[in-house]
mmCIF file of C-alpha atoms and ligand atoms in Angstrom:
data_model
loop_
_atom_site.group_PDB
_atom_site.id
_atom_site.type_symbol
_atom_site.label_atom_id
_atom_site.label_comp_id
_atom_site.label_asym_id
_atom_site.label_seq_id
_atom_site.Cartn_x
_atom_site.Cartn_y
_atom_site.Cartn_z
ATOM 1 C CA MET A 1 27.923 -12.684 22.204
ATOM 2 C CA PHE A 2 26.223 -14.488 23.828
ATOM 3 C CA ASP A 3 27.078 -18.113 23.217
ATOM 4 C CA GLY A 4 23.684 -21.098 23.914
ATOM 5 C CA ALA A 5 26.838 -23.834 24.206
ATOM 6 C CA GLN A 6 28.945 -21.674 26.764
ATOM 7 C CA LEU A 7 25.886 -21.432 28.470
ATOM 8 C CA VAL A 8 24.943 -25.091 28.579
ATOM 9 C CA LEU A 9 28.428 -26.036 29.987
ATOM 10 C CA GLY A 10 29.141 -23.134 32.301
ATOM 11 C CA LEU A 11 25.663 -23.928 33.433
ATOM 12 C CA GLY A 12 26.109 -28.153 33.312
ATOM 13 C CA LYS A 13 29.845 -27.928 35.270
ATOM 14 C CA ARG A 14 28.094 -26.043 37.943
ATOM 15 C CA MET A 15 25.273 -28.335 38.790
ATOM 16 C CA PHE A 16 27.764 -31.551 38.576
ATOM 17 C CA VAL A 17 30.221 -29.345 40.881
ATOM 18 C CA GLU A 18 27.497 -28.198 43.303
ATOM 19 C CA ARG A 19 26.186 -32.470 42.455
ATOM 20 C CA LYS A 20 29.896 -33.130 43.919
ATOM 21 C CA LEU A 21 30.434 -30.690 46.995
ATOM 22 C CA GLY A 22 26.780 -32.192 48.343
ATOM 23 C CA SER A 23 26.841 -35.082 50.954
ATOM 24 C CA ARG A 24 24.697 -36.998 49.450
ATOM 25 C CA GLN A 25 23.530 -37.492 45.526
ATOM 26 C CA ALA A 26 20.470 -38.898 44.148
ATOM 27 C CA TYR A 27 21.111 -41.658 41.433
ATOM 28 C CA VAL A 28 19.832 -40.381 38.577
ATOM 29 C CA ILE A 29 17.545 -42.355 35.837
ATOM 30 C CA VAL A 30 16.965 -40.304 32.760
ATOM 31 C CA CYS A 31 14.553 -42.083 30.554
ATOM 32 C CA GLY A 32 15.574 -41.139 26.604
ATOM 33 C CA ASN A 33 15.329 -42.147 22.201
ATOM 34 C CA GLU A 34 14.883 -39.418 19.517
ATOM 35 C CA LYS A 35 12.399 -41.181 18.756
ATOM 36 C CA GLY A 36 9.014 -40.443 19.783
ATOM 37 C CA GLY A 37 6.695 -43.266 20.982
ATOM 38 C CA SER A 38 8.647 -45.915 22.277
ATOM 39 C CA GLY A 39 7.555 -45.216 25.980
ATOM 40 C CA LYS A 40 10.080 -43.263 27.428
ATOM 41 C CA THR A 41 7.302 -42.074 29.397
ATOM 42 C CA THR A 42 5.709 -45.152 29.681
ATOM 43 C CA THR A 43 8.854 -46.612 31.570
ATOM 44 C CA ALA A 44 10.181 -43.683 32.948
ATOM 45 C CA MET A 45 6.928 -44.079 35.283
ATOM 46 C CA HIS A 46 6.968 -48.196 35.856
ATOM 47 C CA LEU A 47 10.356 -46.772 36.819
ATOM 48 C CA ILE A 48 9.421 -44.849 39.527
ATOM 49 C CA VAL A 49 6.159 -46.804 41.131
ATOM 50 C CA ALA A 50 9.171 -49.521 40.923
ATOM 51 C CA LEU A 51 10.949 -47.836 43.179
ATOM 52 C CA LEU A 52 9.050 -46.655 44.922
ATOM 53 C CA ASN A 53 6.770 -50.080 45.812
ATOM 54 C CA SER A 54 10.761 -51.181 47.342
ATOM 55 C CA GLY A 55 11.151 -48.015 49.791
ATOM 56 C CA HIS A 56 13.043 -45.855 48.008
ATOM 57 C CA LYS A 57 12.229 -41.380 47.761
ATOM 58 C CA VAL A 58 12.226 -41.030 44.493
ATOM 59 C CA ALA A 59 11.980 -37.552 42.671
ATOM 60 C CA SER A 60 10.852 -37.013 39.375
ATOM 61 C CA ILE A 61 11.166 -34.597 36.429
ATOM 62 C CA ASP A 62 9.152 -33.783 33.462
ATOM 63 C CA LEU A 63 11.397 -32.642 30.652
ATOM 64 C CA ASP A 64 8.496 -33.165 27.269
ATOM 65 C CA THR A 65 7.562 -29.680 27.533
ATOM 66 C CA ARG A 66 5.038 -30.060 25.051
ATOM 67 C CA GLN A 67 3.162 -33.207 26.322
ATOM 68 C CA LEU A 68 4.062 -33.304 29.972
ATOM 69 C CA SER A 69 2.912 -37.027 29.577
ATOM 70 C CA LEU A 70 4.427 -38.144 33.018
ATOM 71 C CA SER A 71 3.149 -35.231 34.385
ATOM 72 C CA ARG A 72 -0.643 -36.418 33.553
ATOM 73 C CA TYR A 73 0.436 -39.354 34.708
ATOM 74 C CA ILE A 74 1.418 -38.638 38.336
ATOM 75 C CA GLU A 75 -1.264 -36.735 38.368
ATOM 76 C CA ASN A 76 -3.787 -38.677 37.181
ATOM 77 C CA ARG A 77 -2.311 -41.311 40.255
ATOM 78 C CA LYS A 78 -2.721 -37.716 42.864
ATOM 79 C CA ASN A 79 -5.851 -37.890 41.688
ATOM 80 C CA TRP A 80 -6.814 -41.941 41.610
ATOM 81 C CA ILE A 81 -5.077 -42.284 45.383
ATOM 82 C CA HIS A 82 -7.300 -39.199 46.620
ATOM 83 C CA LYS A 83 -11.283 -40.299 45.205
ATOM 84 C CA ASN A 84 -10.621 -43.337 46.321
ATOM 85 C CA GLY A 85 -9.038 -43.098 48.948
ATOM 86 C CA LEU A 86 -6.273 -45.649 48.538
ATOM 87 C CA ASN A 87 -2.493 -45.947 50.489
ATOM 88 C CA LEU A 88 0.439 -45.928 47.248
ATOM 89 C CA PRO A 89 3.226 -44.218 46.962
ATOM 90 C CA GLN A 90 3.883 -41.281 45.267
ATOM 91 C CA SER A 91 7.125 -39.584 43.354
ATOM 92 C CA ASP A 92 7.503 -35.810 44.211
ATOM 93 C CA HIS A 93 6.867 -34.619 40.617
ATOM 94 C CA ALA A 94 8.351 -31.329 39.043
ATOM 95 C CA HIS A 95 7.876 -30.666 35.206
ATOM 96 C CA LEU A 96 9.877 -27.483 33.499
ATOM 97 C CA GLU A 97 7.423 -24.770 32.268
ATOM 98 C CA LYS A 98 7.749 -24.258 28.284
ATOM 99 C CA ALA A 99 8.866 -20.388 27.985
ATOM 100 C CA ASN A 100 7.197 -19.110 25.474
ATOM 101 C CA THR A 101 8.888 -15.514 24.652
ATOM 102 C CA ASP A 102 11.150 -14.421 20.994
ATOM 103 C CA SER A 103 13.887 -14.831 21.934
ATOM 104 C CA VAL A 104 14.421 -19.155 21.592
ATOM 105 C CA LEU A 105 18.420 -18.706 23.260
ATOM 106 C CA ASP A 106 16.185 -16.775 25.886
ATOM 107 C CA ASN A 107 14.266 -19.552 25.802
ATOM 108 C CA GLU A 108 16.000 -22.063 26.065
ATOM 109 C CA SER A 109 17.933 -20.238 29.046
ATOM 110 C CA SER A 110 15.428 -20.235 30.887
ATOM 111 C CA GLU A 111 14.332 -23.454 30.708
ATOM 112 C CA LEU A 112 18.159 -24.779 31.361
ATOM 113 C CA ARG A 113 17.782 -22.338 34.714
ATOM 114 C CA ARG A 114 14.726 -24.188 36.366
ATOM 115 C CA PHE A 115 15.816 -27.087 35.447
ATOM 116 C CA SER A 116 19.566 -26.955 36.994
ATOM 117 C CA GLU A 117 17.079 -25.674 40.510
ATOM 118 C CA ILE A 118 14.872 -28.468 40.546
ATOM 119 C CA VAL A 119 17.552 -30.473 40.221
ATOM 120 C CA GLN A 120 19.777 -29.161 43.000
ATOM 121 C CA SER A 121 16.121 -28.929 45.434
ATOM 122 C CA VAL A 122 15.721 -32.536 45.048
ATOM 123 C CA GLU A 123 19.259 -34.475 44.652
ATOM 124 C CA LYS A 124 20.253 -33.879 47.939
ATOM 125 C CA SER A 125 17.186 -35.855 49.673
ATOM 126 C CA TYR A 126 16.262 -38.234 47.699
ATOM 127 C CA ASP A 127 17.406 -41.588 46.802
ATOM 128 C CA PHE A 128 16.338 -41.435 42.585
ATOM 129 C CA ILE A 129 15.660 -38.631 39.954
ATOM 130 C CA VAL A 130 14.155 -40.251 37.375
ATOM 131 C CA ILE A 131 13.394 -38.040 34.473
ATOM 132 C CA ASP A 132 11.306 -38.347 31.373
ATOM 133 C CA THR A 133 12.779 -36.456 28.243
ATOM 134 C CA PRO A 134 10.985 -35.614 25.102
ATOM 135 C CA GLY A 135 11.073 -37.930 21.830
ATOM 136 C CA HIS A 136 13.536 -34.398 20.472
ATOM 137 C CA ASP A 137 17.073 -33.519 20.215
ATOM 138 C CA SER A 138 17.491 -30.076 22.432
ATOM 139 C CA TYR A 139 20.429 -29.000 24.307
ATOM 140 C CA LEU A 140 18.287 -29.394 27.621
ATOM 141 C CA MET A 141 18.245 -32.913 26.608
ATOM 142 C CA ARG A 142 21.463 -33.760 26.970
ATOM 143 C CA LEU A 143 22.321 -31.531 29.674
ATOM 144 C CA ALA A 144 19.525 -34.013 30.955
ATOM 145 C CA HIS A 145 21.600 -37.290 29.633
ATOM 146 C CA SER A 146 25.039 -36.044 29.822
ATOM 147 C CA MET A 147 23.538 -36.113 34.485
ATOM 148 C CA ALA A 148 22.479 -39.760 34.169
ATOM 149 C CA ASP A 149 23.733 -42.556 36.206
ATOM 150 C CA THR A 150 21.739 -44.733 34.005
ATOM 151 C CA LEU A 151 20.290 -44.274 31.136
ATOM 152 C CA VAL A 152 17.476 -46.533 29.881
ATOM 153 C CA THR A 153 16.484 -46.547 25.746
ATOM 154 C CA PRO A 154 13.211 -48.058 24.841
ATOM 155 C CA LEU A 155 13.303 -49.050 21.952
ATOM 156 C CA ASN A 156 9.973 -50.800 19.653
ATOM 157 C CA ASP A 157 11.065 -53.367 18.034
ATOM 158 C CA SER A 158 10.739 -52.095 14.258
ATOM 159 C CA TYR A 159 14.351 -51.201 11.893
ATOM 160 C CA ILE A 160 12.528 -47.471 11.912
ATOM 161 C CA ASP A 161 13.231 -47.126 15.716
ATOM 162 C CA PHE A 162 16.368 -49.298 15.613
ATOM 163 C CA ASP A 163 17.298 -46.115 12.762
ATOM 164 C CA VAL A 164 17.312 -43.560 15.218
ATOM 165 C CA LEU A 165 20.605 -46.194 16.509
ATOM 166 C CA GLY A 166 22.627 -47.092 13.808
ATOM 167 C CA HIS A 167 22.116 -47.528 9.726
ATOM 168 C CA VAL A 168 22.771 -51.117 9.574
ATOM 169 C CA ASP A 169 23.752 -53.168 6.230
ATOM 170 C CA PRO A 170 20.216 -55.068 4.270
ATOM 171 C CA VAL A 171 21.982 -57.740 3.098
ATOM 172 C CA SER A 172 24.027 -58.651 5.819
ATOM 173 C CA GLY A 173 23.173 -56.980 8.657
ATOM 174 C CA GLU A 174 25.784 -55.732 9.774
ATOM 175 C CA VAL A 175 26.198 -52.185 11.200
ATOM 176 C CA VAL A 176 27.631 -50.159 9.656
ATOM 177 C CA GLU A 177 26.876 -46.060 10.913
ATOM 178 C CA ILE A 178 26.307 -45.360 14.511
ATOM 179 C CA SER A 179 23.124 -42.317 14.445
ATOM 180 C CA HIS A 180 23.238 -39.205 15.655
ATOM 181 C CA TYR A 181 21.033 -40.119 18.703
ATOM 182 C CA ALA A 182 24.276 -42.464 19.552
ATOM 183 C CA THR A 183 26.877 -40.122 19.086
ATOM 184 C CA MET A 184 24.610 -37.203 21.382
ATOM 185 C CA VAL A 185 24.905 -40.332 24.059
ATOM 186 C CA ARG A 186 28.461 -41.085 23.182
ATOM 187 C CA GLU A 187 28.937 -36.857 23.511
ATOM 188 C CA ALA A 188 27.150 -37.514 26.694
ATOM 189 C CA ARG A 189 29.520 -40.420 28.053
ATOM 190 C CA ARG A 190 32.403 -38.113 27.197
ATOM 191 C CA HIS A 191 31.095 -34.795 28.670
ATOM 192 C CA ARG A 192 29.951 -36.179 32.426
ATOM 193 C CA ARG A 193 33.737 -38.365 33.437
ATOM 194 C CA SER A 194 35.431 -34.971 31.655
ATOM 195 C CA VAL A 195 33.073 -33.525 34.358
ATOM 196 C CA ASP A 196 32.965 -35.625 37.280
ATOM 197 C CA ASN A 197 34.893 -38.633 35.921
ATOM 198 C CA GLY A 198 30.852 -40.454 36.436
ATOM 199 C CA LEU A 199 29.722 -43.802 34.168
ATOM 200 C CA LEU A 200 27.038 -44.265 32.402
ATOM 201 C CA ASP A 201 25.385 -47.419 32.650
ATOM 202 C CA TRP A 202 22.807 -47.144 29.204
ATOM 203 C CA VAL A 203 20.159 -49.832 28.552
ATOM 204 C CA VAL A 204 18.085 -49.974 25.614
ATOM 205 C CA VAL A 205 14.978 -52.177 26.034
ATOM 206 C CA ARG A 206 13.017 -53.332 23.101
ATOM 207 C CA ASN A 207 9.557 -52.499 23.913
ATOM 208 C CA ARG A 208 6.138 -53.300 21.951
ATOM 209 C CA LEU A 209 7.016 -56.829 20.869
ATOM 210 C CA SER A 210 4.943 -59.001 19.477
ATOM 211 C CA HIS A 211 3.582 -61.856 20.920
ATOM 212 C CA LEU A 212 3.565 -64.072 17.270
ATOM 213 C CA GLY A 213 7.255 -65.059 16.565
ATOM 214 C CA SER A 214 8.711 -63.309 13.331
ATOM 215 C CA ARG A 215 11.187 -62.802 11.130
ATOM 216 C CA ASN A 216 12.063 -59.621 12.048
ATOM 217 C CA LYS A 217 11.729 -60.014 15.968
ATOM 218 C CA VAL A 218 15.192 -62.185 15.083
ATOM 219 C CA ASN A 219 16.523 -60.233 13.591
ATOM 220 C CA MET A 220 16.317 -56.998 15.088
ATOM 221 C CA LEU A 221 17.690 -58.709 18.061
ATOM 222 C CA GLU A 222 20.720 -59.636 16.464
ATOM 223 C CA SER A 223 21.320 -56.718 14.608
ATOM 224 C CA LEU A 224 20.703 -54.675 18.029
ATOM 225 C CA LYS A 225 23.123 -57.205 19.581
ATOM 226 C CA ASN A 226 25.841 -55.919 17.096
ATOM 227 C CA LEU A 227 25.057 -52.623 17.677
ATOM 228 C CA SER A 228 24.843 -52.525 21.870
ATOM 229 C CA MET A 229 29.168 -53.578 20.712
ATOM 230 C CA HIS A 230 29.624 -50.697 18.679
ATOM 231 C CA LEU A 231 27.606 -48.335 20.907
ATOM 232 C CA GLY A 232 28.320 -50.327 24.505
ATOM 233 C CA CYS A 233 25.191 -50.249 25.679
ATOM 234 C CA ARG A 234 23.806 -53.472 27.577
ATOM 235 C CA LEU A 235 19.869 -54.945 26.222
ATOM 236 C CA ALA A 236 17.692 -55.675 27.953
ATOM 237 C CA ASP A 237 14.880 -58.277 28.056
ATOM 238 C CA GLY A 238 11.874 -56.730 25.906
ATOM 239 C CA ILE A 239 8.410 -55.633 26.755
ATOM 240 C CA SER A 240 5.415 -57.371 24.975
ATOM 241 C CA GLU A 241 2.634 -55.614 23.222
ATOM 242 C CA ARG A 242 -0.031 -55.319 25.874
ATOM 243 C CA VAL A 243 -3.345 -53.258 26.387
ATOM 244 C CA ILE A 244 -2.346 -52.756 30.855
ATOM 245 C CA PHE A 245 0.564 -50.264 29.356
ATOM 246 C CA ARG A 246 -1.940 -47.999 27.895
ATOM 247 C CA GLU A 247 -5.525 -49.071 29.998
ATOM 248 C CA LEU A 248 -4.116 -47.860 33.271
ATOM 249 C CA PHE A 249 -2.773 -44.497 32.346
ATOM 250 C CA PRO A 250 -6.100 -41.834 33.043
ATOM 251 C CA ILE A 251 -5.927 -44.015 36.302
ATOM 252 C CA GLY A 252 -2.241 -43.402 37.220
ATOM 253 C CA MET A 253 -1.888 -46.873 37.885
ATOM 254 C CA THR A 254 0.812 -49.081 36.629
ATOM 255 C CA SER A 255 1.453 -52.872 36.020
ATOM 256 C CA LEU A 256 3.553 -52.859 39.404
ATOM 257 C CA ASP A 257 0.989 -51.529 42.026
ATOM 258 C CA GLU A 258 -1.646 -53.692 43.945
ATOM 259 C CA LEU A 259 -4.306 -54.562 41.251
ATOM 260 C CA SER A 260 -7.050 -55.481 42.776
ATOM 261 C CA GLU A 261 -10.604 -54.722 42.972
ATOM 262 C CA GLU A 262 -10.303 -51.743 45.798
ATOM 263 C CA THR A 263 -7.409 -50.156 43.102
ATOM 264 C CA ILE A 264 -8.348 -50.724 39.576
ATOM 265 C CA GLY A 265 -12.450 -53.024 40.575
ATOM 266 C CA SER A 266 -11.011 -55.882 39.414
ATOM 267 C CA GLY A 267 -8.447 -58.291 40.215
ATOM 268 C CA PRO A 268 -4.937 -58.795 37.694
ATOM 269 C CA SER A 269 -5.754 -60.446 35.052
ATOM 270 C CA LEU A 270 -2.971 -62.766 32.994
ATOM 271 C CA SER A 271 -2.022 -60.167 31.202
ATOM 272 C CA HIS A 272 -1.780 -58.141 34.394
ATOM 273 C CA LEU A 273 0.589 -60.598 36.125
ATOM 274 C CA ALA A 274 2.221 -61.060 33.147
ATOM 275 C CA ALA A 275 3.779 -57.611 32.224
ATOM 276 C CA ARG A 276 4.343 -56.660 36.082
ATOM 277 C CA GLN A 277 7.064 -59.997 35.210
ATOM 278 C CA GLU A 278 8.504 -57.901 32.263
ATOM 279 C CA VAL A 279 9.116 -54.715 33.768
ATOM 280 C CA ARG A 280 10.167 -56.854 37.597
ATOM 281 C CA SER A 281 12.743 -57.915 34.931
ATOM 282 C CA LEU A 282 13.729 -55.212 33.923
ATOM 283 C CA VAL A 283 14.614 -53.471 36.910
ATOM 284 C CA THR A 284 16.635 -56.246 37.518
ATOM 285 C CA MET A 285 18.450 -55.602 34.195
ATOM 286 C CA LEU A 286 19.404 -52.767 34.757
ATOM 287 C CA ARG A 287 21.150 -52.917 38.683
ATOM 288 C CA LEU A 288 19.932 -49.517 40.504
ATOM 289 C CA PRO A 289 21.349 -49.135 44.080
ATOM 290 C CA ILE A 290 18.396 -50.670 44.961
ATOM 291 C CA ASP A 291 19.050 -53.687 47.028
ATOM 292 C CA GLU A 292 22.611 -54.451 49.461
ATOM 293 C CA VAL A 293 23.802 -56.143 44.931
ATOM 294 C CA GLY A 294 23.151 -52.397 43.204
ATOM 295 C CA LYS A 295 24.325 -50.383 45.796
ATOM 296 C CA ARG A 296 28.161 -52.757 46.375
ATOM 297 C CA ARG A 297 28.145 -52.219 42.592
ATOM 298 C CA ALA A 298 26.704 -48.763 42.652
ATOM 299 C CA GLU A 299 30.304 -48.256 44.713
ATOM 300 C CA ALA A 300 32.909 -50.859 43.260
ATOM 301 C CA ARG A 301 31.886 -48.255 40.165
ATOM 302 C CA LYS A 302 32.495 -45.237 41.639
ATOM 303 C CA LYS A 303 35.220 -47.041 43.213
ATOM 304 C CA TRP A 304 37.327 -47.847 40.605
ATOM 305 C CA MET A 305 36.574 -44.134 38.243
ATOM 306 C CA ASP A 306 37.433 -41.999 41.349
ATOM 307 C CA PRO A 307 41.485 -42.761 41.761
ATOM 308 C CA SER A 308 41.694 -43.738 37.774
ATOM 309 C CA GLN A 309 43.460 -41.143 35.733
ATOM 310 C CA LYS A 310 43.712 -42.837 32.676
ATOM 311 C CA PRO A 311 42.862 -42.020 29.030
ATOM 312 C CA TYR A 312 39.742 -42.728 27.927
ATOM 313 C CA SER A 313 40.231 -45.485 25.895
ATOM 314 C CA GLU A 314 41.393 -47.457 28.557
ATOM 315 C CA LEU A 315 38.091 -47.020 30.231
ATOM 316 C CA ARG A 316 35.633 -49.992 30.626
ATOM 317 C CA ILE A 317 32.806 -47.839 30.129
ATOM 318 C CA PHE A 318 30.402 -50.753 29.088
ATOM 319 C CA ALA A 319 29.078 -52.345 32.236
ATOM 320 C CA ASP A 320 28.943 -55.942 32.964
HETATM 321 N N1 LIG B 401 4.395 -52.443 25.871
HETATM 322 C C1 LIG B 401 4.090 -51.573 25.817
HETATM 323 N N2 LIG B 401 2.178 -52.339 24.979
HETATM 324 C C2 LIG B 401 1.099 -51.211 24.411
HETATM 325 N N3 LIG B 401 1.472 -50.070 24.182
HETATM 326 C C3 LIG B 401 2.448 -49.102 24.788
HETATM 327 C C4 LIG B 401 3.581 -49.829 25.378
HETATM 328 N N4 LIG B 401 4.586 -49.143 25.482
HETATM 329 C C5 LIG B 401 4.042 -47.821 25.387
HETATM 330 N N5 LIG B 401 2.732 -48.100 25.072
HETATM 331 C C6 LIG B 401 1.710 -46.955 24.221
HETATM 332 O O1 LIG B 401 2.560 -46.114 23.546
HETATM 333 C C7 LIG B 401 2.359 -44.662 23.084
HETATM 334 C C8 LIG B 401 3.828 -43.887 23.888
HETATM 335 O O2 LIG B 401 4.006 -44.358 24.758
HETATM 336 P P1 LIG B 401 4.909 -43.439 26.131
HETATM 337 O O3 LIG B 401 4.454 -42.085 25.635
HETATM 338 O O4 LIG B 401 4.976 -44.127 26.718
HETATM 339 O O5 LIG B 401 6.048 -43.337 24.586
HETATM 340 P P2 LIG B 401 7.062 -42.146 24.801
HETATM 341 O O6 LIG B 401 8.331 -42.401 24.266
HETATM 342 O O7 LIG B 401 7.826 -41.199 25.802
HETATM 343 O O8 LIG B 401 6.640 -41.036 23.563
HETATM 344 P P3 LIG B 401 6.817 -39.417 23.426
HETATM 345 O O9 LIG B 401 8.339 -39.417 22.508
HETATM 346 O O10 LIG B 401 5.750 -38.894 22.247
HETATM 347 O O11 LIG B 401 7.443 -38.803 24.166
HETATM 348 C C9 LIG B 401 1.023 -44.753 24.183
HETATM 349 O O12 LIG B 401 -0.197 -44.131 23.500
HETATM 350 C C10 LIG B 401 1.854 -45.900 25.059
HETATM 351 O O13 LIG B 401 0.223 -46.091 26.516
HETATM 352 MG MG1 LIG B 402 6.746 -39.179 26.921
#
């Protein structure tokens, strides 16, 4: 009998083994959250531009076969650059076509094979692979999570979004249960560790923070801090609700691009600069292997893992 789970594991393992055999492996960043509209695509695009601006070779993959928002964002950037003769860096992008046969299994397996081909075609020649995922669970999305070196989960500053990670006692604010998505990330971590001994650094970032101080904001932060200890994730400083994160999509620009007469027809506003600062803080907080410190840290993490055949319980899986 054909077993879909076997296929995922088989392909997943093959991909990992081939990654291991390759001389050079790209660092994989996945933007994920089972909650739709939390800012995955916006974050992915900003990370891509941050990495490009620091001189890295970046491949991007859009796994959201339905919406293809990242693909559209990147297409808009390409067109805007072309139209205005700009000299701005771009990622090499691939997206997954939605398979449309009558068989769900056939669709999933062909999407999986395509994903495997894309990863294999870029992982040896690029520094980073940034993967945007859809806001719903699928085994392709699970596979992407289990390949991640860094998982970035943007979260709207609302308990409805928080609920995707954990359930909270309404009186004490204590986390009483880990939710479906968080459990999936935990499994992805285990899978990753069992296949290539790799570590997944999980960073949750609150998105669309309101400028108005509110009781909810404080409580959310406290609940999140509490939750992060249960989940083994790190918390990044939040990104504010700002029009700039919406308005630049049609021209494919981000707050990290040079915003000038030449690129957007006017200079940057104070809000642009504040947005840029927030995104830069996020990138710094991710501690990606982009500078000497980040590279040393990634190397140390790798070395630390390599000789250890320690039981899972002894592993310090939380990045500090
Ligand atoms: N910090 C922000 N300030 C203002 N608008 C934002 C911010 N972050 C994201 N948005 C807007 O919120 C909407 C959802 O963002 P985005 O598409 O990045 O989320 P997503 O998690 O990828 O959604 P989906 O699950 O549908 O793929 C978009 O209109 C985006 O422009
Ligand atoms: Mg999206």
